[in-house]
Amino acid sequence: MALTLIACFAALQMPPLHALYAIFIQPLASAYGLGEWLLKATPLMLCGLGLSLGFRANVWNIGAEGQLTMGAIAGGGVALYIAPGLGPWGMPAMLLAGMAGGMLWAAIPALLRTRFHTSEILTSLMLVYVAQLLLAWLMVGRWQDPQGFNFPQSRAFDEALILPLLADGQRATVALYGALALAVAAWIFIRHSFAGYTMLVAGMAPAAARYAGFSESRSIWWGMLIGGATAGLAGIAEIAGPIGRLQPSISPGYGFAAIIVAFVGRLHPLGVVLAALLMSLLYLGGEAAQLELGLPAAVTGVFQGLLLFYLLAADHFAGLRLVRRPARAIA
Amino acid sequence: MSGAGIPRLRLAGISRRYGDIQANDGIDLTIMPGQVHALLGENGSGKSTLSRIICGITRPDAGGIEWDGRAVSFANAAAARELGIGMVFQHFALFESLTVAENIQLALPRAAGGGALTQRIEEVSRRYGLPLDPRQQVATLSAGERQRVEIVRCLLGAPRLLVLDEPTSVLSPAAIQSLFETLRQLAGEGVSILFISHKLDEVRALCGHATVLRAGRVTGEADPRTTSSAELLRMMLGEDPATCLLTPREPGAAVFELRGFSLPADDPFGTSLRDIDLRLHAGEILGLAGISGNGQRELVAALSGERRGGSGSLRIVGEECAQLPVAARRALGFALVPEERLGRGAVPAMSLADNTLLTGARHGLAKAGFVDSAATRERARGIIERWGVRGGGPTALAAQLSGGNLQKFIVGREVGLSPRVLVVAQPTWGVDAGAAQQIRQRLLDLRDAGGGVLVISEDLDELFQVSDRIAVINHGRISAAQPAAATSLQGLGELMSAGTFTRG
């Protein structure tokens, strides 16, 4: 991958090593930069962990971006209109509402799949756009800040509802601890829980799961709801963090990038944590590339695509070997 | 037509081995021009392997092939097609969303498409009485029509030898008659036909010559029109089997009971179960004989709960079960060793310990939602030691085991649950003789301990060895079970291969 990038930069007539430094090293050279790195890694971790559990069971939830958006809407609604009256319970109520919003959005494809055998790949993906349009509609309608000079955004959340920062001088929040705790929980779920085992069997050998009497629809529900809950949590954590209010655009595609994160992390919780850090660096690098090198914004997408491409290629070729076989014809 | 002349195809000493199984062992076969030649044999006797070798799909380990008196060897299926060998498979490989003409065009190496092809298809289909509309979409065709597409496709290549693998298994009686007309016409024009079947009545109606296979060897050649059924069956099924070794015992209460049970097939190649009456008692082994594809798969799925529903009564240890899911039936004491070991009986990419958990979770290996890993490993190690499973202990992946060792593991796992009902499908397929004997002995032990066992097998010797009673499944119906000691091989064989089944 590095070679491809060097070739790209060379083709663009830039000093390759300087470009690589600007993209991958410089963003992490300051405390603020480190904070940005962890800030962007957090939602990727949350979404990636939830998705990887579903992917292991062959539940293809492609709509984490929409579940993230719904989590932000539900959690944001609570933050704006209910939580201020709940005192110390406001923050937990807001976070739970975020998870519930994501789960609700994930429940729709799960219901369609278990009842009507609809492909969850299509339905979850299409619901992404429904969620984003719903958010946009709220931002210019009911939930718009009356004192906001007609900007499409909500009021700022109460100070008490903003997640505490990890440290001063940067923007990452304690949501990172939540993501790391979730990684541990996911690891326990996979390694030690019977539900995790049944989901794995359902993914690896559906006929064996039927033979053993593991319910397929339960596996689908678990896979979708866990993914929805973590994506919803990522959504509310994002807007209750540095943004501090609802706005039409809350995620630069974290929910989609998390699919790559899950696979690069080999669907293993520790792997997902590391892959989220890598993917976050690619986001930062993409921004740096725009600022420092004047590359177009699409460069982030190119990085992500290259990463997934090389991963899949390596997977494919790791199991194959080129063999020379003497050709034999009709004697 | 025999005797004089050069044979169209002559096989000499063809052998082919798959792992532990000698699928073909020194097979000689001669087909003359214009001859309709039957290849008779039970499932697993090596018919399919031989037909794949003839068509160039599989290469033999040893032996020679002569075509029109010239030695040949096929690099691939295309080379065989080049010489004029056409094959009609049992299961069709057609694209549903394409038309008949498009499907045929795809299969021809360098065919002109469009109007010319359509015209040729119409010509061939008229000439051989195979009504077919080239413009129709395959998805709308019946099984018989799809087979016509396959046959027309072969005929367009002007074959000189046509191989048909179990061509009648998906056809209605009327469609079978018209297929036979077509084949006779082809033979009259000098095309040789190799007709693979295990149905005696059809072979007798169509073929002038038969080669019989059993366990990979040629056990006889005959003219089916003049040879008695008993003689042909003896060639197919072998000499008198071992006599029943079991001491008769008083059967206990019924552990499962089917009464008037019917279940429609859920896929076009499946078999519907029709009006089945069958009862298995505690402390009894019931053998179910039958040629595969006659409803065994569907019966197993209906008993295990992998398919629910059906009409009539299905009771397991007295409970009405037709609507209960797998887990509930297993909770009643049901266990199953399925025919497919990898992918159904075991997860290929999981360790033997994890595969123990597959059916062991309800038996103390999972508590309060968490897996007891130590107990699981211990249980797996116990099975491996008791049954002599070779291949690397509890951490070995199921896919790494040989077929025989994996089967020992799965049987050991299921027997170890001390089930009240155990259904075993093809217990010793692909298992070496020593392990097969061990598996049969353990089934007998389970019977003596009071469990009821249903053994579904095509191996009649095996059924006679372990069964208290034997029933036959044919076309989705099951005959009344008879005590094994009072059952004759001939009687079973005739029930198994009967074209239309009458209940005895």
GROMACS .gro file of N, CA, C and O in nm, chain B residues 239-327:
model
  356
  570GLU      N    1  -2.406  -6.097  -0.270
  570GLU     CA    2  -2.450  -6.230  -0.230
  570GLU      C    3  -2.531  -6.220  -0.102
  570GLU      O    4  -2.551  -6.113  -0.046
  571ASP      N    5  -2.574  -6.337  -0.054
  571ASP     CA    6  -2.654  -6.336   0.069
  571ASP      C    7  -2.581  -6.262   0.179
  571ASP      O    8  -2.463  -6.285   0.202
  572PRO      N    9  -2.648  -6.172   0.245
  572PRO     CA   10  -2.581  -6.091   0.346
  572PRO      C   11  -2.562  -6.169   0.476
  572PRO      O   12  -2.618  -6.275   0.494
  573ALA      N   13  -2.483  -6.108   0.562
  573ALA     CA   14  -2.467  -6.165   0.695
  573ALA      C   15  -2.605  -6.176   0.759
  573ALA      O   16  -2.688  -6.087   0.743
  574THR      N   17  -2.628  -6.282   0.830
  574THR     CA   18  -2.758  -6.296   0.894
  574THR      C   19  -2.766  -6.206   1.015
  574THR      O   20  -2.665  -6.157   1.066
  575CYS      N   21  -2.887  -6.185   1.060
  575CYS     CA   22  -2.908  -6.096   1.172
  575CYS      C   23  -2.842  -6.152   1.298
  575CYS      O   24  -2.860  -6.269   1.332
  576LEU      N   25  -2.762  -6.071   1.364
  576LEU     CA   26  -2.685  -6.118   1.479
  576LEU      C   27  -2.752  -6.085   1.611
  576LEU      O   28  -2.698  -6.113   1.716
  577LEU      N   29  -2.866  -6.019   1.604
  577LEU     CA   30  -2.922  -5.966   1.727
  577LEU      C   31  -3.004  -6.072   1.799
  577LEU      O   32  -3.073  -6.150   1.737
  578THR      N   33  -2.994  -6.068   1.930
  578THR     CA   34  -3.085  -6.149   2.008
  578THR      C   35  -3.216  -6.073   2.016
  578THR      O   36  -3.216  -5.953   2.047
  579PRO      N   37  -3.327  -6.138   1.987
  579PRO     CA   38  -3.454  -6.066   1.991
  579PRO      C   39  -3.482  -6.018   2.133
  579PRO      O   40  -3.442  -6.083   2.230
  580ARG      N   41  -3.544  -5.905   2.145
  580ARG     CA   42  -3.580  -5.859   2.278
  580ARG      C   43  -3.716  -5.792   2.274
  580ARG      O   44  -3.763  -5.749   2.170
  581GLU      N   45  -3.773  -5.786   2.390
  581GLU     CA   46  -3.904  -5.723   2.405
  581GLU      C   47  -3.888  -5.574   2.378
  581GLU      O   48  -3.811  -5.509   2.448
  582PRO      N   49  -3.956  -5.517   2.281
  582PRO     CA   50  -3.943  -5.373   2.261
  582PRO      C   51  -4.014  -5.295   2.372
  582PRO      O   52  -4.113  -5.344   2.429
  583GLY      N   53  -3.963  -5.178   2.403
  583GLY     CA   54  -4.024  -5.095   2.507
  583GLY      C   55  -4.132  -5.005   2.449
  583GLY      O   56  -4.189  -5.034   2.343
  584ALA      N   57  -4.157  -4.894   2.515
  584ALA     CA   58  -4.259  -4.800   2.469
  584ALA      C   59  -4.211  -4.732   2.342
  584ALA      O   60  -4.091  -4.728   2.313
  585ALA      N   61  -4.304  -4.677   2.264
  585ALA     CA   62  -4.266  -4.607   2.142
  585ALA      C   63  -4.190  -4.479   2.178
  585ALA      O   64  -4.236  -4.403   2.263
  586VAL      N   65  -4.072  -4.459   2.116
  586VAL     CA   66  -4.000  -4.334   2.139
  586VAL      C   67  -4.027  -4.233   2.027
  586VAL      O   68  -4.014  -4.114   2.049
  587PHE      N   69  -4.059  -4.282   1.908
  587PHE     CA   70  -4.123  -4.189   1.815
  587PHE      C   71  -4.224  -4.263   1.730
  587PHE      O   72  -4.215  -4.385   1.710
  588GLU      N   73  -4.321  -4.191   1.685
  588GLU     CA   74  -4.431  -4.254   1.615
  588GLU      C   75  -4.485  -4.156   1.512
  588GLU      O   76  -4.519  -4.042   1.544
  589LEU      N   77  -4.488  -4.200   1.386
  589LEU     CA   78  -4.549  -4.121   1.279
  589LEU      C   79  -4.678  -4.190   1.240
  589LEU      O   80  -4.679  -4.311   1.219
  590ARG      N   81  -4.785  -4.113   1.231
  590ARG     CA   82  -4.910  -4.175   1.186
  590ARG      C   83  -4.973  -4.090   1.079
  590ARG      O   84  -5.004  -3.973   1.101
  591GLY      N   85  -4.987  -4.149   0.962
  591GLY     CA   86  -5.047  -4.077   0.849
  591GLY      C   87  -4.976  -3.946   0.821
  591GLY      O   88  -5.038  -3.847   0.787
  592PHE      N   89  -4.842  -3.947   0.837
  592PHE     CA   90  -4.766  -3.822   0.827
  592PHE      C   91  -4.729  -3.793   0.681
  592PHE      O   92  -4.672  -3.877   0.613
  593SER      N   93  -4.761  -3.672   0.635
  593SER     CA   94  -4.725  -3.630   0.500
  593SER      C   95  -4.659  -3.493   0.506
  593SER      O   96  -4.693  -3.411   0.591
  594LEU      N   97  -4.565  -3.471   0.415
  594LEU     CA   98  -4.495  -3.342   0.410
  594LEU      C   99  -4.457  -3.317   0.266
  594LEU      O  100  -4.384  -3.394   0.206
  595PRO      N  101  -4.509  -3.207   0.206
  595PRO     CA  102  -4.476  -3.181   0.066
  595PRO      C  103  -4.329  -3.142   0.051
  595PRO      O  104  -4.271  -3.083   0.142
  596ALA      N  105  -4.269  -3.174  -0.063
  596ALA     CA  106  -4.128  -3.140  -0.089
  596ALA      C  107  -4.113  -2.989  -0.094
  596ALA      O  108  -4.204  -2.918  -0.136
  597ASP      N  109  -3.998  -2.941  -0.048
  597ASP     CA  110  -3.979  -2.795  -0.049
  597ASP      C  111  -3.885  -2.750  -0.160
  597ASP      O  112  -3.855  -2.634  -0.170
  598ASP      N  113  -3.834  -2.843  -0.240
  598ASP     CA  114  -3.762  -2.796  -0.358
  598ASP      C  115  -3.791  -2.892  -0.473
  598ASP      O  116  -3.832  -3.006  -0.451
  599PRO      N  117  -3.771  -2.846  -0.598
  599PRO     CA  118  -3.817  -2.924  -0.713
  599PRO      C  119  -3.751  -3.061  -0.724
  599PRO      O  120  -3.807  -3.152  -0.784
  600PHE      N  121  -3.632  -3.079  -0.666
  600PHE     CA  122  -3.566  -3.208  -0.675
  600PHE      C  123  -3.593  -3.292  -0.551
  600PHE      O  124  -3.540  -3.400  -0.536
  601GLY      N  125  -3.672  -3.240  -0.458
  601GLY     CA  126  -3.700  -3.313  -0.334
  601GLY      C  127  -3.809  -3.416  -0.355
  601GLY      O  128  -3.869  -3.427  -0.461
  602THR      N  129  -3.832  -3.492  -0.249
  602THR     CA  130  -3.935  -3.595  -0.252
  602THR      C  131  -4.038  -3.561  -0.144
  602THR      O  132  -4.000  -3.526  -0.033
  603SER      N  133  -4.165  -3.572  -0.179
  603SER     CA  134  -4.268  -3.549  -0.078
  603SER      C  135  -4.284  -3.675   0.006
  603SER      O  136  -4.279  -3.786  -0.045
  604LEU      N  137  -4.303  -3.656   0.136
  604LEU     CA  138  -4.334  -3.769   0.223
  604LEU      C  139  -4.484  -3.791   0.217
  604LEU      O  140  -4.562  -3.697   0.227
  605ARG      N  141  -4.524  -3.918   0.199
  605ARG     CA  142  -4.666  -3.946   0.179
  605ARG      C  143  -4.714  -4.047   0.280
  605ARG      O  144  -4.667  -4.160   0.284
  606ASP      N  145  -4.806  -4.005   0.364
  606ASP     CA  146  -4.885  -4.096   0.445
  606ASP      C  147  -4.799  -4.201   0.515
  606ASP      O  148  -4.817  -4.320   0.497
  607ILE      N  149  -4.704  -4.153   0.596
  607ILE     CA  150  -4.608  -4.245   0.657
  607ILE      C  151  -4.658  -4.294   0.793
  607ILE      O  152  -4.701  -4.214   0.877
  608ASP      N  153  -4.652  -4.425   0.813
  608ASP     CA  154  -4.675  -4.485   0.943
  608ASP      C  155  -4.545  -4.552   0.984
  608ASP      O  156  -4.497  -4.641   0.914
  609LEU      N  157  -4.489  -4.509   1.094
  609LEU     CA  158  -4.360  -4.567   1.135
  609LEU      C  159  -4.348  -4.550   1.285
  609LEU      O  160  -4.380  -4.445   1.340
  610ARG      N  161  -4.303  -4.658   1.353
  610ARG     CA  162  -4.291  -4.649   1.498
  610ARG      C  163  -4.157  -4.708   1.541
  610ARG      O  164  -4.116  -4.812   1.491
  611LEU      N  165  -4.089  -4.638   1.629
  611LEU     CA  166  -3.963  -4.687   1.684
  611LEU      C  167  -3.979  -4.703   1.834
  611LEU      O  168  -4.033  -4.613   1.901
  612HIS      N  169  -3.934  -4.817   1.888
  612HIS     CA  170  -3.950  -4.844   2.030
  612HIS      C  171  -3.819  -4.823   2.104
  612HIS      O  172  -3.712  -4.829   2.045
  613ALA      N  173  -3.831  -4.802   2.234
  613ALA     CA  174  -3.712  -4.797   2.319
  613ALA      C  175  -3.644  -4.934   2.311
  613ALA      O  176  -3.710  -5.037   2.305
  614GLY      N  177  -3.510  -4.931   2.311
  614GLY     CA  178  -3.437  -5.057   2.308
  614GLY      C  179  -3.446  -5.130   2.176
  614GLY      O  180  -3.442  -5.253   2.172
  615GLU      N  181  -3.462  -5.056   2.068
  615GLU     CA  182  -3.478  -5.119   1.939
  615GLU      C  183  -3.398  -5.043   1.834
  615GLU      O  184  -3.384  -4.921   1.842
  616ILE      N  185  -3.344  -5.116   1.736
  616ILE     CA  186  -3.287  -5.049   1.620
  616ILE      C  187  -3.375  -5.081   1.500
  616ILE      O  188  -3.401  -5.197   1.469
  617LEU      N  189  -3.423  -4.974   1.438
  617LEU     CA  190  -3.507  -4.989   1.320
  617LEU      C  191  -3.424  -4.948   1.200
  617LEU      O  192  -3.368  -4.837   1.197
  618GLY      N  193  -3.411  -5.037   1.105
  618GLY     CA  194  -3.334  -5.005   0.985
  618GLY      C  195  -3.426  -4.953   0.877
  618GLY      O  196  -3.535  -5.005   0.858
  619LEU      N  197  -3.383  -4.848   0.809
  619LEU     CA  198  -3.463  -4.796   0.698
  619LEU      C  199  -3.380  -4.808   0.571
  619LEU      O  200  -3.281  -4.736   0.553
  620ALA      N  201  -3.420  -4.903   0.485
  620ALA     CA  202  -3.349  -4.923   0.360
  620ALA      C  203  -3.412  -4.836   0.253
  620ALA      O  204  -3.525  -4.790   0.267
  621GLY      N  205  -3.338  -4.815   0.146
  621GLY     CA  206  -3.394  -4.737   0.037
  621GLY      C  207  -3.283  -4.674  -0.043
  621GLY      O  208  -3.175  -4.650   0.009
  622ILE      N  209  -3.312  -4.653  -0.171
  622ILE     CA  210  -3.215  -4.586  -0.256
  622ILE      C  211  -3.224  -4.438  -0.227
  622ILE      O  212  -3.334  -4.383  -0.213
  623SER      N  213  -3.110  -4.371  -0.217
  623SER     CA  214  -3.114  -4.233  -0.170
  623SER      C  215  -3.191  -4.147  -0.269
  623SER      O  216  -3.197  -4.175  -0.388
  624GLY      N  217  -3.253  -4.041  -0.215
  624GLY     CA  218  -3.337  -3.957  -0.299
  624GLY      C  219  -3.481  -4.001  -0.299
  624GLY      O  220  -3.563  -3.950  -0.375
  625ASN      N  221  -3.516  -4.097  -0.212
  625ASN     CA  222  -3.654  -4.141  -0.206
  625ASN      C  223  -3.729  -4.085  -0.086
  625ASN      O  224  -3.835  -4.134  -0.050
  626GLY      N  225  -3.670  -3.983  -0.023
  626GLY     CA  226  -3.739  -3.919   0.089
  626GLY      C  227  -3.663  -3.930   0.220
  626GLY      O  228  -3.710  -3.880   0.322
  627GLN      N  229  -3.543  -3.991   0.218
  627GLN     CA  230  -3.467  -4.003   0.342
  627GLN      C  231  -3.431  -3.867   0.401
  627GLN      O  232  -3.447  -3.844   0.520
  628ARG      N  233  -3.383  -3.779   0.313
  628ARG     CA  234  -3.340  -3.647   0.357
  628ARG      C  235  -3.458  -3.573   0.420
  628ARG      O  236  -3.446  -3.512   0.527
  629GLU      N  237  -3.573  -3.581   0.355
  629GLU     CA  238  -3.691  -3.511   0.403
  629GLU      C  239  -3.740  -3.571   0.534
  629GLU      O  240  -3.783  -3.499   0.625
  630LEU      N  241  -3.732  -3.706   0.546
  630LEU     CA  242  -3.776  -3.770   0.670
  630LEU      C  243  -3.689  -3.725   0.787
  630LEU      O  244  -3.739  -3.693   0.895
  631VAL      N  245  -3.557  -3.721   0.765
  631VAL     CA  246  -3.466  -3.680   0.872
  631VAL      C  247  -3.497  -3.537   0.915
  631VAL      O  248  -3.507  -3.507   1.034
  632ALA      N  249  -3.517  -3.448   0.817
  632ALA     CA  250  -3.544  -3.308   0.851
  632ALA      C  251  -3.677  -3.294   0.924
  632ALA      O  252  -3.691  -3.211   1.015
  633ALA      N  253  -3.775  -3.377   0.887
  633ALA     CA  254  -3.905  -3.369   0.953
  633ALA      C  255  -3.896  -3.421   1.096
  633ALA      O  256  -3.960  -3.367   1.187
  634LEU      N  257  -3.814  -3.525   1.118
  634LEU     CA  258  -3.800  -3.579   1.253
  634LEU      C  259  -3.723  -3.483   1.342
  634LEU      O  260  -3.759  -3.461   1.458
  635SER      N  261  -3.615  -3.424   1.288
  635SER     CA  262  -3.528  -3.341   1.371
  635SER      C  263  -3.590  -3.206   1.400
  635SER      O  264  -3.553  -3.140   1.496
  636GLY      N  265  -3.685  -3.163   1.315
  636GLY     CA  266  -3.742  -3.029   1.333
  636GLY      C  267  -3.674  -2.926   1.246
  636GLY      O  268  -3.710  -2.809   1.249
  637GLU      N  269  -3.573  -2.967   1.166
  637GLU     CA  270  -3.512  -2.872   1.073
  637GLU      C  271  -3.615  -2.828   0.969
  637GLU      O  272  -3.605  -2.721   0.913
  638ARG      N  273  -3.712  -2.915   0.943
  638ARG     CA  274  -3.832  -2.870   0.871
  638ARG      C  275  -3.951  -2.898   0.960
  638ARG      O  276  -3.969  -3.009   1.007
  639ARG      N  277  -4.032  -2.797   0.982
  639ARG     CA  278  -4.150  -2.815   1.067
  639ARG      C  279  -4.274  -2.827   0.982
  639ARG      O  280  -4.273  -2.795   0.865
  640GLY      N  281  -4.380  -2.872   1.043
  640GLY     CA  282  -4.508  -2.875   0.973
  640GLY      C  283  -4.541  -3.014   0.922
  640GLY      O  284  -4.489  -3.114   0.972
  641GLY      N  285  -4.624  -3.021   0.822
  641GLY     CA  286  -4.671  -3.148   0.770
  641GLY      C  287  -4.804  -3.183   0.832
  641GLY      O  288  -4.844  -3.127   0.935
  642SER      N  289  -4.872  -3.277   0.766
  642SER     CA  290  -5.001  -3.317   0.818
  642SER      C  291  -4.990  -3.456   0.878
  642SER      O  292  -4.897  -3.530   0.848
  643GLY      N  293  -5.084  -3.493   0.963
  643GLY     CA  294  -5.077  -3.619   1.033
  643GLY      C  295  -5.006  -3.601   1.165
  643GLY      O  296  -4.980  -3.488   1.208
  644SER      N  297  -4.972  -3.713   1.227
  644SER     CA  298  -4.919  -3.705   1.362
  644SER      C  299  -4.772  -3.744   1.366
  644SER      O  300  -4.729  -3.838   1.300
  645LEU      N  301  -4.691  -3.668   1.440
  645LEU     CA  302  -4.550  -3.697   1.460
  645LEU      C  303  -4.524  -3.683   1.609
  645LEU      O  304  -4.526  -3.572   1.662
  646ARG      N  305  -4.503  -3.794   1.678
  646ARG     CA  306  -4.481  -3.788   1.822
  646ARG      C  307  -4.340  -3.834   1.856
  646ARG      O  308  -4.292  -3.932   1.801
  647ILE      N  309  -4.277  -3.761   1.946
  647ILE     CA  310  -4.148  -3.804   2.001
  647ILE      C  311  -4.169  -3.822   2.151
  647ILE      O  312  -4.219  -3.730   2.217
  648VAL      N  313  -4.133  -3.938   2.201
  648VAL     CA  314  -4.163  -3.981   2.338
  648VAL      C  315  -4.301  -3.931   2.383
  648VAL      O  316  -4.316  -3.874   2.492
  649GLY      N  317  -4.398  -3.953   2.298
  649GLY     CA  318  -4.536  -3.926   2.336
  649GLY      C  319  -4.584  -3.784   2.310
  649GLY      O  320  -4.703  -3.758   2.313
  650GLU      N  321  -4.490  -3.691   2.283
  650GLU     CA  322  -4.532  -3.552   2.262
  650GLU      C  323  -4.558  -3.525   2.115
  650GLU      O  324  -4.476  -3.561   2.030
  651GLU      N  325  -4.666  -3.459   2.084
  651GLU     CA  326  -4.693  -3.419   1.947
  651GLU      C  327  -4.592  -3.312   1.908
  651GLU      O  328  -4.581  -3.208   1.972
  652CYS      N  329  -4.515  -3.337   1.802
  652CYS     CA  330  -4.394  -3.257   1.776
  652CYS      C  331  -4.392  -3.185   1.643
  652CYS      O  332  -4.298  -3.111   1.616
  653ALA      N  333  -4.490  -3.207   1.557
  653ALA     CA  334  -4.477  -3.159   1.419
  653ALA      C  335  -4.445  -3.009   1.412
  653ALA      O  336  -4.379  -2.964   1.320
  654GLN      N  337  -4.493  -2.932   1.509
  654GLN     CA  338  -4.471  -2.787   1.504
  654GLN      C  339  -4.356  -2.742   1.594
  654GLN      O  340  -4.324  -2.623   1.597
  655LEU      N  341  -4.297  -2.833   1.671
  655LEU     CA  342  -4.194  -2.790   1.766
  655LEU      C  343  -4.061  -2.765   1.695
  655LEU      O  344  -4.027  -2.835   1.600
  656PRO      N  345  -3.984  -2.666   1.740
  656PRO     CA  346  -3.853  -2.641   1.680
  656PRO      C  347  -3.750  -2.744   1.726
  656PRO      O  348  -3.776  -2.823   1.817
  657VAL      N  349  -3.634  -2.740   1.659
  657VAL     CA  350  -3.527  -2.836   1.687
  657VAL      C  351  -3.494  -2.842   1.835
  657VAL      O  352  -3.484  -2.951   1.893
  658ALA      N  353  -3.477  -2.726   1.897
  658ALA     CA  354  -3.431  -2.723   2.035
  658ALA      C  355  -3.529  -2.796   2.127
  658ALA      O  356  -3.488  -2.871   2.216
   0.00000   0.00000   0.00000
